[in-house]
Short mmCIF file of C-alpha atoms and ligand atoms in Angstrom, two decimals:
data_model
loop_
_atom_site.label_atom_id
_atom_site.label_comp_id
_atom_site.label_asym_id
_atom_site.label_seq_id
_atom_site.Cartn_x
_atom_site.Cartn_y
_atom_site.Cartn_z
CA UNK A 4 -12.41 -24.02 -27.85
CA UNK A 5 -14.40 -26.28 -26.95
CA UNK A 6 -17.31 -27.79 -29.17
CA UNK A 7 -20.52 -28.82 -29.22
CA UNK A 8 -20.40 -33.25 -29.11
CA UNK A 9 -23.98 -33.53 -30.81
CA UNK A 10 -23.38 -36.62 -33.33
CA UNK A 11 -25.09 -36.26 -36.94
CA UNK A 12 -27.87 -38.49 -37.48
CA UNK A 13 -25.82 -41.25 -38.39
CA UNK A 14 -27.76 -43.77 -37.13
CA UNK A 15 -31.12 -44.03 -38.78
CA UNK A 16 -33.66 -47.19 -39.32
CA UNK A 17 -32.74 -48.70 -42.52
CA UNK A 18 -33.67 -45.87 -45.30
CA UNK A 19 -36.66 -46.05 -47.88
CA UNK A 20 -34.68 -43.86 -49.83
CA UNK A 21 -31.29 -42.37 -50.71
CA UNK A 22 -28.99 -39.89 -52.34
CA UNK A 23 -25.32 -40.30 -52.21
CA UNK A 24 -23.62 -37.20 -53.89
CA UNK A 25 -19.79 -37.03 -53.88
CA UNK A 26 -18.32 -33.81 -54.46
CA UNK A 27 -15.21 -32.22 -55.15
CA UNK A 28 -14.20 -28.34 -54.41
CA UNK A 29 -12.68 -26.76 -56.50
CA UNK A 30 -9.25 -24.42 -55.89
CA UNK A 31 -9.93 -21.18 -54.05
CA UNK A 32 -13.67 -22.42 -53.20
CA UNK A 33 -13.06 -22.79 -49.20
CA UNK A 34 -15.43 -20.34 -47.74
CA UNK A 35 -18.06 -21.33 -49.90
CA UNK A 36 -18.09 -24.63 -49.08
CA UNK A 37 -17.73 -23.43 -45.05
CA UNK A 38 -20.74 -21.41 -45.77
CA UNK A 39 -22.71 -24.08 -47.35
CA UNK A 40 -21.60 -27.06 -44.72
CA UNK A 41 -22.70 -24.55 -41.95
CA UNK A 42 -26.15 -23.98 -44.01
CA UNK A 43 -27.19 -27.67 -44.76
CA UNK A 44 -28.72 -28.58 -41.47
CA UNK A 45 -31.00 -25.15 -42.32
CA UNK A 46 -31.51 -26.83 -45.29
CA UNK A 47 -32.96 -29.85 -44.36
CA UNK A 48 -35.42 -27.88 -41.60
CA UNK A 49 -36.26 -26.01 -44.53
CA UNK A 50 -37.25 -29.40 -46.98
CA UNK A 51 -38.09 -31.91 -44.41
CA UNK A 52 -40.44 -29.52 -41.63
CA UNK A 53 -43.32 -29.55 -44.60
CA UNK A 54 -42.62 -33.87 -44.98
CA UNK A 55 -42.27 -34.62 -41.41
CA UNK A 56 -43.50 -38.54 -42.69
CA UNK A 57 -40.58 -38.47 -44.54
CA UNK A 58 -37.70 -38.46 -41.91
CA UNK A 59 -35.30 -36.39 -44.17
CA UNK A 60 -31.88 -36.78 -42.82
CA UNK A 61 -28.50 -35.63 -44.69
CA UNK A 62 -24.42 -36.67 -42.99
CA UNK A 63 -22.24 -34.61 -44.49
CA UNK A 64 -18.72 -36.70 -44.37
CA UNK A 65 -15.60 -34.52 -45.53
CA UNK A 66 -12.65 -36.08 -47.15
CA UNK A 67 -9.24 -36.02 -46.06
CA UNK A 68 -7.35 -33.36 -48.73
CA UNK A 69 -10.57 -31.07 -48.00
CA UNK A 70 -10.11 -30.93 -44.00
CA UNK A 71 -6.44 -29.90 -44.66
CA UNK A 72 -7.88 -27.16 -46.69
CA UNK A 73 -10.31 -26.04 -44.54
CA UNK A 74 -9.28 -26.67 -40.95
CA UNK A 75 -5.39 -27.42 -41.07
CA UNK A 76 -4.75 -29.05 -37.65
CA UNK A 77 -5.76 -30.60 -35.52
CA UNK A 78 -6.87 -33.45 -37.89
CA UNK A 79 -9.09 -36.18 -37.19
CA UNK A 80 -6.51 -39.62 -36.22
CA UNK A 81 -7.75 -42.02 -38.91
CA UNK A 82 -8.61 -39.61 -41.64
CA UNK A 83 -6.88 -40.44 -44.72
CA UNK A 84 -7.32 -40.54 -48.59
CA UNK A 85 -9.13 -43.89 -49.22
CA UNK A 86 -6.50 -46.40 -50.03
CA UNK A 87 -6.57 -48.57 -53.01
CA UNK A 88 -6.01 -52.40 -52.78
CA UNK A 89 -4.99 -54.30 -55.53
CA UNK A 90 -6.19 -58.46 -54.97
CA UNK A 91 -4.81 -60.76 -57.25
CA UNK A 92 -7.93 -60.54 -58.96
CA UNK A 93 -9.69 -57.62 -57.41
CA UNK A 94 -9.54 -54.18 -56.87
CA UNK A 95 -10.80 -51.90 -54.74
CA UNK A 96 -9.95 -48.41 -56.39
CA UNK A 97 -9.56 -44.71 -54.79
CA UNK A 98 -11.62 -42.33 -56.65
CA UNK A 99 -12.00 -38.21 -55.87
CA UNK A 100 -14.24 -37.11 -52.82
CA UNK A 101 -14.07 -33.69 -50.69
CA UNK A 102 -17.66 -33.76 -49.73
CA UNK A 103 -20.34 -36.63 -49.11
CA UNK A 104 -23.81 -36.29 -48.60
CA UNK A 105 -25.56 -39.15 -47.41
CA UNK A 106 -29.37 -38.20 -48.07
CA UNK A 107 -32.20 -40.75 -46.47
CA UNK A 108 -35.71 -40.49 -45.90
CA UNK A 109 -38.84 -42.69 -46.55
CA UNK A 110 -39.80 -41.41 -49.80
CA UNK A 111 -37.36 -39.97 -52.90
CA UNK A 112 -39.49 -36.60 -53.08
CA UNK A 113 -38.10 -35.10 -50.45
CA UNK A 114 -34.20 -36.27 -51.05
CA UNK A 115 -34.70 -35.42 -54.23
CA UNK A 116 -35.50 -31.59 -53.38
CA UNK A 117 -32.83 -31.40 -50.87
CA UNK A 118 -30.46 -32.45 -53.30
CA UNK A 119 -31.38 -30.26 -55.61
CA UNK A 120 -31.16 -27.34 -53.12
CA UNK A 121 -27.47 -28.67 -52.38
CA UNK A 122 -27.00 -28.75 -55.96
CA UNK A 123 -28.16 -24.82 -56.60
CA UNK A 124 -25.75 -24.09 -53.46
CA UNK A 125 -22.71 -25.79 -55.04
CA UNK A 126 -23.33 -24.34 -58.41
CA UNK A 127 -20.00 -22.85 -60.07
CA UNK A 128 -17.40 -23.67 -57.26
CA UNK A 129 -18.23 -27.69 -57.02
CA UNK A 130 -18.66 -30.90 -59.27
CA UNK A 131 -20.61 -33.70 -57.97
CA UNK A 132 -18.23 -36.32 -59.23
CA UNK A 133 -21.14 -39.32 -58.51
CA UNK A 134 -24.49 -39.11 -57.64
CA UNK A 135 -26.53 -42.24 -57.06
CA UNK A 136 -30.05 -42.69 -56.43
CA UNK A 137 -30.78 -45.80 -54.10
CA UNK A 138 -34.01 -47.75 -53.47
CA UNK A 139 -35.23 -49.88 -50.83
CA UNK A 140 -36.10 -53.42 -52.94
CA UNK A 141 -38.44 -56.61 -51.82
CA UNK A 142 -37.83 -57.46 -48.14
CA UNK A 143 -34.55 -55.29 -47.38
CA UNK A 144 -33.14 -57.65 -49.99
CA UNK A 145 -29.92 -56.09 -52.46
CA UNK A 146 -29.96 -57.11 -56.13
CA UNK A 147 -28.28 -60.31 -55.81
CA UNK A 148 -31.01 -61.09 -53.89
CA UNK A 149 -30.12 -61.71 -50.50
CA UNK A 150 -32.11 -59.72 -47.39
CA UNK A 151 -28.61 -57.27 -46.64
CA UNK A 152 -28.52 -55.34 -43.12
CA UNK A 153 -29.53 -58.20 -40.72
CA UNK A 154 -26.51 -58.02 -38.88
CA UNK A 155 -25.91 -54.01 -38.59
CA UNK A 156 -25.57 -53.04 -34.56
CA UNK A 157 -28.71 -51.97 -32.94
CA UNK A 158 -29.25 -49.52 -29.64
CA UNK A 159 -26.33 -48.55 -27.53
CA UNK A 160 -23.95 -51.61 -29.51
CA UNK A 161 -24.48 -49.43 -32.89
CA UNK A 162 -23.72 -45.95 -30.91
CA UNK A 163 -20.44 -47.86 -29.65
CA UNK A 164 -19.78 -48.97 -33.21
CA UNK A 165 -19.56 -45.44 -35.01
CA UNK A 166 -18.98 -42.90 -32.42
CA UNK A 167 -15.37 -41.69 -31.78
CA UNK A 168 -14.56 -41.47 -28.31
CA UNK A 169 -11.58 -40.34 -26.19
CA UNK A 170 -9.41 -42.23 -27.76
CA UNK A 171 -9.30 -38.96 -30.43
CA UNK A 172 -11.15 -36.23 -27.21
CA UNK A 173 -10.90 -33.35 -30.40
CA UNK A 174 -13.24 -35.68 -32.46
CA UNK A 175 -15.78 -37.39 -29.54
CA UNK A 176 -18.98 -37.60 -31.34
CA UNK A 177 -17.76 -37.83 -34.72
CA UNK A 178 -17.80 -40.56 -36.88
CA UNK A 179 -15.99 -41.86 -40.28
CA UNK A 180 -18.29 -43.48 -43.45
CA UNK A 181 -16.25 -45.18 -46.21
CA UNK A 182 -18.41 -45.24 -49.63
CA UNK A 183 -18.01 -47.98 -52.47
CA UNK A 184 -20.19 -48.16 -55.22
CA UNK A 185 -20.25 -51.56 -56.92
CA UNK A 186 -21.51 -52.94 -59.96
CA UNK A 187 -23.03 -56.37 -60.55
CA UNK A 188 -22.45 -59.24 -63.05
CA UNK A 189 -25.97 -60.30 -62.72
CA UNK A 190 -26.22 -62.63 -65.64
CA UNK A 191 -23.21 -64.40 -64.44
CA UNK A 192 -24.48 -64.66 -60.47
CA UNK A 193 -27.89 -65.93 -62.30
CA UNK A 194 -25.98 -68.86 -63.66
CA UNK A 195 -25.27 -69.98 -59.58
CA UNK A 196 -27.52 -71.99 -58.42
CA UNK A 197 -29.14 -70.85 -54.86
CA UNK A 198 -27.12 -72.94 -52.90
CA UNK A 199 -23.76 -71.55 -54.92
CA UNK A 200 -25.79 -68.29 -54.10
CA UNK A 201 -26.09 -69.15 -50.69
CA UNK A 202 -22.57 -70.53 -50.52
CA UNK A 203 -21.12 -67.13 -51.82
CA UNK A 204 -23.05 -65.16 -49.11
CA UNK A 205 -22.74 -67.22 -46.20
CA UNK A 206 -26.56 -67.24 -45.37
CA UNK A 207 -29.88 -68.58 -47.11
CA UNK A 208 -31.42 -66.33 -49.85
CA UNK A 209 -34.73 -67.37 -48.85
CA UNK A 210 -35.03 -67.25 -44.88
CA UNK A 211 -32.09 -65.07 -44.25
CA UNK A 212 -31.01 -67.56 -41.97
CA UNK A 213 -26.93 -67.88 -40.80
CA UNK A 214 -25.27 -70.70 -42.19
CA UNK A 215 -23.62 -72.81 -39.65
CA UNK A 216 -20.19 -71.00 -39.28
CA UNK A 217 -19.05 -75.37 -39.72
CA UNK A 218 -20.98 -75.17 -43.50
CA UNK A 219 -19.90 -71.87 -43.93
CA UNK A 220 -17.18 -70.89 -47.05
CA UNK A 221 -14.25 -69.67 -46.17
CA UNK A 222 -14.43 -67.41 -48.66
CA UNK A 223 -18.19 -66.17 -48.21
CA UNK A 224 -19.08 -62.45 -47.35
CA UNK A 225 -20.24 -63.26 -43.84
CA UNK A 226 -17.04 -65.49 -42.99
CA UNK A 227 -14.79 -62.52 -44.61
CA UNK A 228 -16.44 -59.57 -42.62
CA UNK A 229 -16.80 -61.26 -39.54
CA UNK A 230 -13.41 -59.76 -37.88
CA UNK A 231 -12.85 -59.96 -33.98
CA UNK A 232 -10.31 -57.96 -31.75
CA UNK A 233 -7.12 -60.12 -29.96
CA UNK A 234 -9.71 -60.62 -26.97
CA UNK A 235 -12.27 -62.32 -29.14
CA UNK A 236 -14.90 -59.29 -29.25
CA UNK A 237 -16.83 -58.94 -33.06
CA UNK A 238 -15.72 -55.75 -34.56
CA UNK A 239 -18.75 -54.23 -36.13
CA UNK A 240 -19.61 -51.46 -38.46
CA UNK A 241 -22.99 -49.73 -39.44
CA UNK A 242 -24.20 -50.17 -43.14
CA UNK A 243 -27.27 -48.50 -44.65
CA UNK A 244 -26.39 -50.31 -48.41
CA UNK A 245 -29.01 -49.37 -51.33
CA UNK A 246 -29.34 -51.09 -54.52
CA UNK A 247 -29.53 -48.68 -57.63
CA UNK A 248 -29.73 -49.60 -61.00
CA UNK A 249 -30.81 -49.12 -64.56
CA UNK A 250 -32.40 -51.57 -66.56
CA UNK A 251 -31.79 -49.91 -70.12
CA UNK A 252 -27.82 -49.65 -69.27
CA UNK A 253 -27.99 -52.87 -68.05
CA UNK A 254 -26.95 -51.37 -64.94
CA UNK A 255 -27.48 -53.26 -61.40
CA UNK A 256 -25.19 -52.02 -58.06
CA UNK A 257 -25.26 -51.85 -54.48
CA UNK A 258 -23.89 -48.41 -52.96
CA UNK A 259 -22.05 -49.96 -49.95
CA UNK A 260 -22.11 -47.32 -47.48
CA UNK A 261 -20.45 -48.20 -43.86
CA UNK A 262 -19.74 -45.82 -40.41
CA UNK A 263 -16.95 -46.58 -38.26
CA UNK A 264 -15.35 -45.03 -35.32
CA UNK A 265 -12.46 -45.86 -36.80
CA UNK A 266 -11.76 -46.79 -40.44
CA UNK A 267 -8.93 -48.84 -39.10
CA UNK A 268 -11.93 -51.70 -38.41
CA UNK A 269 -13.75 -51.49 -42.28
CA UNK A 270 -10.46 -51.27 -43.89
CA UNK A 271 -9.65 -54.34 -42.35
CA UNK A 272 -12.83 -55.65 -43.88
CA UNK A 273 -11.44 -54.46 -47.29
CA UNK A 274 -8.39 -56.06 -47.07
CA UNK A 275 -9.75 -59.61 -46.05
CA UNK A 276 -12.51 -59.01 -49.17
CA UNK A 277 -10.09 -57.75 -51.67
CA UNK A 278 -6.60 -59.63 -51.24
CA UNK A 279 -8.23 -62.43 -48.32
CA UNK A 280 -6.36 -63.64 -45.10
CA UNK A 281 -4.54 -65.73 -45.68
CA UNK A 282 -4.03 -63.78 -49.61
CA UNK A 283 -6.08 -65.90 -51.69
CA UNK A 284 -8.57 -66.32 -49.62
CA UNK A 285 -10.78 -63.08 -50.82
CA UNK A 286 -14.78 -62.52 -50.72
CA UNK A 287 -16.63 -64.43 -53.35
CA UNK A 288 -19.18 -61.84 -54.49
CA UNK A 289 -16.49 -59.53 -55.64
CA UNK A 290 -16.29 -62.15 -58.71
CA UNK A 291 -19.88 -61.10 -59.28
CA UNK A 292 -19.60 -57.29 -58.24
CA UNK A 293 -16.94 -54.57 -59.19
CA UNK A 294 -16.27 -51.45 -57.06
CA UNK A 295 -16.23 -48.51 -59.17
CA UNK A 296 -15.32 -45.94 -56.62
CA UNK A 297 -14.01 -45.77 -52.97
CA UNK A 298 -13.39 -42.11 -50.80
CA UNK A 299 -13.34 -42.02 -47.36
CA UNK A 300 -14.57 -39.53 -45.50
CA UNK A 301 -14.76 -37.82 -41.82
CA UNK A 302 -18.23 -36.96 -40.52
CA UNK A 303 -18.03 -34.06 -37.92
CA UNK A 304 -20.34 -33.23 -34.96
CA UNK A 305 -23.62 -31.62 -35.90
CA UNK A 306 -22.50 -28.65 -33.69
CA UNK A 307 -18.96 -28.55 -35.77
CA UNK A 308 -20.66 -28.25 -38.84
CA UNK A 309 -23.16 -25.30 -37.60
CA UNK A 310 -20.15 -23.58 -35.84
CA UNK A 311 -17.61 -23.48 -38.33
CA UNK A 312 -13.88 -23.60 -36.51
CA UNK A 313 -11.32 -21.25 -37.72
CA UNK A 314 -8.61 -22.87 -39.91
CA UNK A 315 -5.72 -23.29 -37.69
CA UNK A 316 -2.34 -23.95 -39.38
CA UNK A 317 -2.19 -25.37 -43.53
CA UNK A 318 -2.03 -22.94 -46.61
CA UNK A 319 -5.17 -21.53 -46.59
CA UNK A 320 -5.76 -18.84 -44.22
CA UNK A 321 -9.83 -18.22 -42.31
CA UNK A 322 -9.57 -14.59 -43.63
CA UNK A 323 -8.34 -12.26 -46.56
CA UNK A 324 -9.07 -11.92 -49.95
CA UNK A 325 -9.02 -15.77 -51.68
CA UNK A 326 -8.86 -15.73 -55.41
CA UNK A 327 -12.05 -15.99 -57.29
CA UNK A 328 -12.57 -19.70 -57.37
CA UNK A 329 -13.51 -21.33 -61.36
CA UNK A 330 -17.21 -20.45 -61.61
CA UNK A 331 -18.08 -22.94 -64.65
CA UNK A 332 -20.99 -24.68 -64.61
CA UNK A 333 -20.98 -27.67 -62.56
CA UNK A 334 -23.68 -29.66 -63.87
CA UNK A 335 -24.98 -30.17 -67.50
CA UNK A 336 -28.28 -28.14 -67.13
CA UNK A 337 -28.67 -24.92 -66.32
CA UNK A 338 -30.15 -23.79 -63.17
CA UNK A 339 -33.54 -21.70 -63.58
CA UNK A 340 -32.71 -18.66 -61.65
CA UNK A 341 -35.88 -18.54 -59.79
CA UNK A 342 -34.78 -21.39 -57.79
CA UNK A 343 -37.39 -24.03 -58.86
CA UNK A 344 -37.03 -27.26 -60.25
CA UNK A 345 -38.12 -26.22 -64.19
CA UNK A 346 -41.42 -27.69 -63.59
CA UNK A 347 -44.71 -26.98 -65.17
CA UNK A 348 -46.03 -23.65 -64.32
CA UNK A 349 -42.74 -22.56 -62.20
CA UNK A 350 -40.07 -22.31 -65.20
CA UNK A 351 -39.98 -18.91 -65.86
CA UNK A 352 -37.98 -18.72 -69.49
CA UNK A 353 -38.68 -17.47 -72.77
CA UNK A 354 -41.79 -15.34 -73.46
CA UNK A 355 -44.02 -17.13 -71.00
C1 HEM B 511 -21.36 -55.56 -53.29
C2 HEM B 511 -21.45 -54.96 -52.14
C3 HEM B 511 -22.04 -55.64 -50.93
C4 HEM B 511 -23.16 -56.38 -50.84
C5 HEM B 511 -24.16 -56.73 -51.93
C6 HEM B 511 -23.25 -56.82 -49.45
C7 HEM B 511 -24.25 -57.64 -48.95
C8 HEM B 511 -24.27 -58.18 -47.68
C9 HEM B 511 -25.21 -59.16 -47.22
C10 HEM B 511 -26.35 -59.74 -48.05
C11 HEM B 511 -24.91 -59.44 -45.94
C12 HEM B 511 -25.63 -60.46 -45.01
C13 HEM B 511 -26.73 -59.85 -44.19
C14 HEM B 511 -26.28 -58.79 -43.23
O1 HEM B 511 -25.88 -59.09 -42.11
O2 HEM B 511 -26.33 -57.65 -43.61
C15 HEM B 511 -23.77 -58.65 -45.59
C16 HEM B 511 -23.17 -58.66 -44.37
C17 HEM B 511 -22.09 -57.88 -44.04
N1 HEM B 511 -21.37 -57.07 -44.88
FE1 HEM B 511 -21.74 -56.74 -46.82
N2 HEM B 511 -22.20 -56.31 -48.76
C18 HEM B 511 -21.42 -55.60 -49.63
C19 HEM B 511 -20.24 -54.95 -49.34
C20 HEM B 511 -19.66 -54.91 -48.11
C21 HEM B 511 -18.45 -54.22 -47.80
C22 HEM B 511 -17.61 -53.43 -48.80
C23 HEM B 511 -18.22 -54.41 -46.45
C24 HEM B 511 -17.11 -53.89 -45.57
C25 HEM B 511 -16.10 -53.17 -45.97
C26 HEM B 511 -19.30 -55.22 -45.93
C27 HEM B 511 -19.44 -55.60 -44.62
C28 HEM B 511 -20.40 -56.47 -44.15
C29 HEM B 511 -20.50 -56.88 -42.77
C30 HEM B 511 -19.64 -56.39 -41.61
C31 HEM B 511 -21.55 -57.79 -42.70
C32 HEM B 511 -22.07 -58.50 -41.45
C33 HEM B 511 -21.25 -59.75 -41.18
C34 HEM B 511 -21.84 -60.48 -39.96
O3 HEM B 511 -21.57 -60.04 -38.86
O4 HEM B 511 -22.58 -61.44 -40.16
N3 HEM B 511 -20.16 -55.50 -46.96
N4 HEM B 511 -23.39 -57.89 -46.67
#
């Protein structure tokens, strides 16, 4: 058969706003979850037409254990569960993901409807195992205060960067996203001073400018990521990162967010940030910042998640009579069964 190549929107200027909701399916669930991955570009016409300021955009990435439920073979070359690595001090940690959507727009409003009309959709066959809201803060800059994004690939060098090719023909146009959420010590990176700040990063806070790869640590986050292939050629990765936070919990993160055409190159990344090349040598913010979850995830052509393949070899057959997946609730609130959000005038319950 052959399918549509039309990529996702993967690449996007930097986003005002985000959603990141992780989900898991559960048992018996697969045609729901065909139904609603073929539905969600519908949804987005259906949220974003009335915002069209807002640029509403959703990737839907889908995990390794989830394709082998859904599709069998063939599989996409580098899709895998996300692997753990253990540092001698850090660790980056696997945690549970079938689904991800990547939400982004230029105002919350409208990502937070669409996510809420995911949300109704998934209702009693799905959990959203994390959901983070992300904001754009001062100047691009993340929480540790440094401007984060300067580097990403622009133009036809960022297309290059996430877009599978013929090296996997099944896949062209597809692209893989590896999530992390982290948390920051801020207190403790608030006892560095700048220049320790500065040192840690690999780049001033203030002017965002390089520092001299001669000045530059080792061990900073620039020196670490900065990964060439045996001819000498940078490696490079998209990220759309988003700081998050709460100030009551005390709560301050980053939700690192990077596409690939391969995961093989931002695993790589990992493995110099988490146990350092040579070992030893890893990234100095992860003293200051703890990943609390890592899935990675495949992200399909737009016209392969319309056109829903057939499942072609595995354990769970296209057709028949599935068991009735759990139906629980999946979220701590009920849904209103009108479909609106429970606001004002529109929450239809009681007498009223
Ligand atoms: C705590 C989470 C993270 C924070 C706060 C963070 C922040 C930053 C900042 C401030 C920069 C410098 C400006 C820029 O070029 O964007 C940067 C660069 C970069 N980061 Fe991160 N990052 C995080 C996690 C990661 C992870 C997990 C990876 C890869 C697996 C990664 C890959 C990169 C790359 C490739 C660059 C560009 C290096 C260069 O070419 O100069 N980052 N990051």
């Amino acid at each position: 058969m052959t399918r549509p190549t039309r990529s996702q929107t993967v690449l996007a200027p930097p986003a005002k706003a985000a959603i990141f909701l992780v989900v898991t399916v559960r048992p018996s669930a697969e045609n729901d979850i065909r139904e609603l991955l073929g539905d969600v570009s519908g949804l987005v016409r259906a949220v974003g037409f009335r915002v069209p300021d807002a640029d509403l955009n959703c990737v839907v990435g889908i995990g390794a254990q989830l394709w082998e439920r859904l599709y069998g073979s063939p599989r996409p070359a580098g899709l895998h569960p996300f692997r753990a690595l253990e540092g001698e001090r850090h660790t980056a940690v696997s945690t549970p993901g079938d689904v991800l959507f990547h939400l982004r727009g230029t105002q919350l409003d409208v990502c937070f409807e669409l996510a809420y009309q995911i949300s109704r959709r998934l209702s009693g066959w799905a959990d959203i195992v994390d959901e983070v809201h992300g904001f754009k803060f001062f100047d691009e800059r993340d929480l540790l205060g440094f401007v984060d994004g300067t580097e990403n690939p622009e133009g036809i060098a960022a297309v290059d960067a996430v877009t599978i090719g013929d090296e996997d023909a099944e896949f062209a146009g597809g692209s893989y996203v590896l999530v992390q959420k982290y948390l920051h010590d801020l207190d403790a990176w608030n006892t560095l001073s700048v220049e320790e700040q500065e040192r840690a990063i690999g780049r001033e806070k203030l002017t965002d400018i390089e520092i001299p790869d001669e000045l530059k640590a080792p061990n900073s986050h620039v020196s670490v990521n900065t990964i060439t292939d045996p001819d000498g050629t940078q490696l490079q990765i998209v990220r759309d990162n988003m700081p998050f936070g709460s100030v009551s919990a005390g709560e301050f993160g980053t939700y690192y967010i990077g596409y690939a055409a391969t995961p093989d190159v931002i695993e790589r990344m990992l493995q110099r940030m988490f146990i350092g090349e040579p070992p030893g040598n890893y990234d100095r913010i992860l003293d200051f910042s703890t990943a609390v979850t890592g899935s990675l995830f495949y992200v399909p052509t737009a016209g392969f998640l319309d056109d829903q393949p057939p499942h072609s070899s595995g354990d769970q057959p296209d057709s028949g009579e599935p068991p009735e997946p759990d139906r629980s609730p999946n979220t701590s609130s009920d849904n209103p069964s009108d479909g609106s959000l429970a606001i004002g005038s529109l929450r239809r319950t009681g007498t009223s």
